[in-house]
Amino acid sequence: MITFVNRFTLTGDPEEFEKAFDETAAFLRAQPGLIKYTLSRQLDDPASYVNIALWESADALRAALAHPDFGNHAKAMRGLAESSGAIFAPRLSFESSGEA
């Protein structure tokens, strides 16, 4: 499993960006290997977002991004934000069971 972290800095309207992200994410959800993702907006800088996505492998992520239709899906998003992404391998983790 790998984690893909993509930071976005908005150059356009936040609502339009979130809609464009959701449309691109719908395409990615249909690709093999995506486990889950979360798009979060920075509280003290509303023009800053981060997407954290878990994929089965770096190869699965790369195949999804190389898909011939991906560019069409991401075009609107790219017109609304600048982005910088990187792939990370897990080293340490913690998950609360929710019990006190």
mmCIF file of C-alpha atoms in Angstrom:
data_model
loop_
_atom_site.group_PDB
_atom_site.id
_atom_site.type_symbol
_atom_site.label_atom_id
_atom_site.label_comp_id
_atom_site.label_asym_id
_atom_site.label_seq_id
_atom_site.Cartn_x
_atom_site.Cartn_y
_atom_site.Cartn_z
ATOM 1 C CA MET A 1 0.000 0.000 0.000
ATOM 2 C CA ILE A 2 1.173 3.549 -0.751
ATOM 3 C CA THR A 3 -0.047 7.032 0.146
ATOM 4 C CA PHE A 4 -0.365 9.723 -2.501
ATOM 5 C CA VAL A 5 -0.303 13.259 -1.089
ATOM 6 C CA ASN A 6 -1.316 16.058 -3.424
ATOM 7 C CA ARG A 7 -1.311 19.696 -2.266
ATOM 8 C CA PHE A 8 -3.467 22.207 -4.136
ATOM 9 C CA THR A 9 -3.238 26.002 -4.100
ATOM 10 C CA LEU A 10 -6.370 27.536 -5.555
ATOM 11 C CA THR A 11 -6.289 30.016 -8.393
ATOM 12 C CA GLY A 12 -10.077 29.837 -8.858
ATOM 13 C CA ASP A 13 -13.351 29.509 -6.987
ATOM 14 C CA PRO A 14 -13.364 26.957 -4.108
ATOM 15 C CA GLU A 15 -16.820 25.555 -4.953
ATOM 16 C CA GLU A 16 -15.835 25.068 -8.603
ATOM 17 C CA PHE A 17 -12.588 23.392 -7.523
ATOM 18 C CA GLU A 18 -14.375 20.984 -5.181
ATOM 19 C CA LYS A 19 -16.862 20.093 -7.930
ATOM 20 C CA ALA A 20 -14.022 19.531 -10.443
ATOM 21 C CA PHE A 21 -12.118 17.460 -7.862
ATOM 22 C CA ASP A 22 -15.198 15.320 -7.213
ATOM 23 C CA GLU A 23 -15.653 14.697 -10.947
ATOM 24 C CA THR A 24 -11.991 13.695 -11.308
ATOM 25 C CA ALA A 25 -12.251 11.536 -8.183
ATOM 26 C CA ALA A 26 -15.262 9.727 -9.684
ATOM 27 C CA PHE A 27 -13.062 8.697 -12.599
ATOM 28 C CA LEU A 28 -10.284 7.559 -10.238
ATOM 29 C CA ARG A 29 -12.728 5.567 -8.075
ATOM 30 C CA ALA A 30 -13.457 3.465 -11.160
ATOM 31 C CA GLN A 31 -9.756 2.635 -11.621
ATOM 32 C CA PRO A 32 -8.250 -0.493 -10.065
ATOM 33 C CA GLY A 33 -6.231 -0.013 -6.895
ATOM 34 C CA LEU A 34 -7.756 3.061 -5.248
ATOM 35 C CA ILE A 35 -8.562 2.241 -1.613
ATOM 36 C CA LYS A 36 -9.713 5.600 -0.246
ATOM 37 C CA TYR A 37 -9.022 9.322 -0.345
ATOM 38 C CA THR A 38 -9.759 12.460 1.641
ATOM 39 C CA LEU A 39 -9.759 16.008 0.289
ATOM 40 C CA SER A 40 -9.214 18.489 3.142
ATOM 41 C CA ARG A 41 -9.236 22.299 3.159
ATOM 42 C CA GLN A 42 -6.746 24.119 5.381
ATOM 43 C CA LEU A 43 -8.573 25.967 8.155
ATOM 44 C CA ASP A 44 -6.357 29.050 8.292
ATOM 45 C CA ASP A 45 -5.747 29.248 4.518
ATOM 46 C CA PRO A 46 -8.937 28.537 2.557
ATOM 47 C CA ALA A 47 -7.026 28.579 -0.738
ATOM 48 C CA SER A 48 -5.012 25.539 0.352
ATOM 49 C CA TYR A 49 -6.201 21.938 0.035
ATOM 50 C CA VAL A 50 -4.569 18.554 0.449
ATOM 51 C CA ASN A 51 -5.703 15.217 -0.960
ATOM 52 C CA ILE A 52 -4.475 12.093 0.798
ATOM 53 C CA ALA A 53 -5.189 8.899 -1.137
ATOM 54 C CA LEU A 54 -4.360 5.302 -0.315
ATOM 55 C CA TRP A 55 -3.605 3.043 -3.271
ATOM 56 C CA GLU A 56 -2.804 -0.646 -3.422
ATOM 57 C CA SER A 57 0.497 0.133 -5.166
ATOM 58 C CA ALA A 58 2.479 2.859 -6.893
ATOM 59 C CA ASP A 59 1.950 0.965 -10.154
ATOM 60 C CA ALA A 60 -1.845 1.156 -9.730
ATOM 61 C CA LEU A 61 -1.672 4.917 -9.124
ATOM 62 C CA ARG A 62 0.663 5.459 -12.067
ATOM 63 C CA ALA A 63 -1.586 3.389 -14.342
ATOM 64 C CA ALA A 64 -4.636 5.470 -13.336
ATOM 65 C CA LEU A 65 -2.787 8.741 -13.971
ATOM 66 C CA ALA A 66 -1.497 7.431 -17.323
ATOM 67 C CA HIS A 67 -4.993 6.355 -18.461
ATOM 68 C CA PRO A 68 -5.836 8.101 -21.761
ATOM 69 C CA ASP A 69 -9.000 9.636 -20.256
ATOM 70 C CA PHE A 70 -7.397 11.026 -17.086
ATOM 71 C CA GLY A 71 -6.259 14.285 -18.700
ATOM 72 C CA ASN A 72 -9.795 15.143 -19.767
ATOM 73 C CA HIS A 73 -11.061 14.548 -16.235
ATOM 74 C CA ALA A 74 -8.323 16.608 -14.577
ATOM 75 C CA LYS A 75 -8.394 19.534 -17.018
ATOM 76 C CA ALA A 76 -11.041 21.567 -15.154
ATOM 77 C CA MET A 77 -9.287 21.001 -11.831
ATOM 78 C CA ARG A 78 -5.966 22.133 -13.260
ATOM 79 C CA GLY A 79 -7.602 25.359 -14.421
ATOM 80 C CA LEU A 80 -8.620 26.150 -10.844
ATOM 81 C CA ALA A 81 -5.541 25.171 -8.816
ATOM 82 C CA GLU A 82 -1.820 24.527 -8.935
ATOM 83 C CA SER A 83 -0.799 21.180 -7.495
ATOM 84 C CA SER A 84 2.202 19.284 -6.240
ATOM 85 C CA GLY A 85 2.045 15.569 -5.489
ATOM 86 C CA ALA A 86 4.290 12.822 -4.159
ATOM 87 C CA ILE A 87 4.059 9.101 -3.394
ATOM 88 C CA PHE A 88 4.930 7.875 0.115
ATOM 89 C CA ALA A 89 5.549 4.405 1.546
ATOM 90 C CA PRO A 90 4.238 3.695 5.073
ATOM 91 C CA ARG A 91 6.685 3.388 7.942
ATOM 92 C CA LEU A 92 4.771 3.866 11.212
ATOM 93 C CA SER A 93 1.047 4.065 11.836
ATOM 94 C CA PHE A 94 -1.599 4.281 14.540
ATOM 95 C CA GLU A 95 -5.364 3.895 14.386
ATOM 96 C CA SER A 96 -7.619 4.471 17.364
ATOM 97 C CA SER A 97 -10.243 1.871 18.108
ATOM 98 C CA GLY A 98 -12.474 4.651 19.437
ATOM 99 C CA GLU A 99 -12.609 3.039 22.887
ATOM 100 C CA ALA A 100 -11.439 4.938 25.943
#
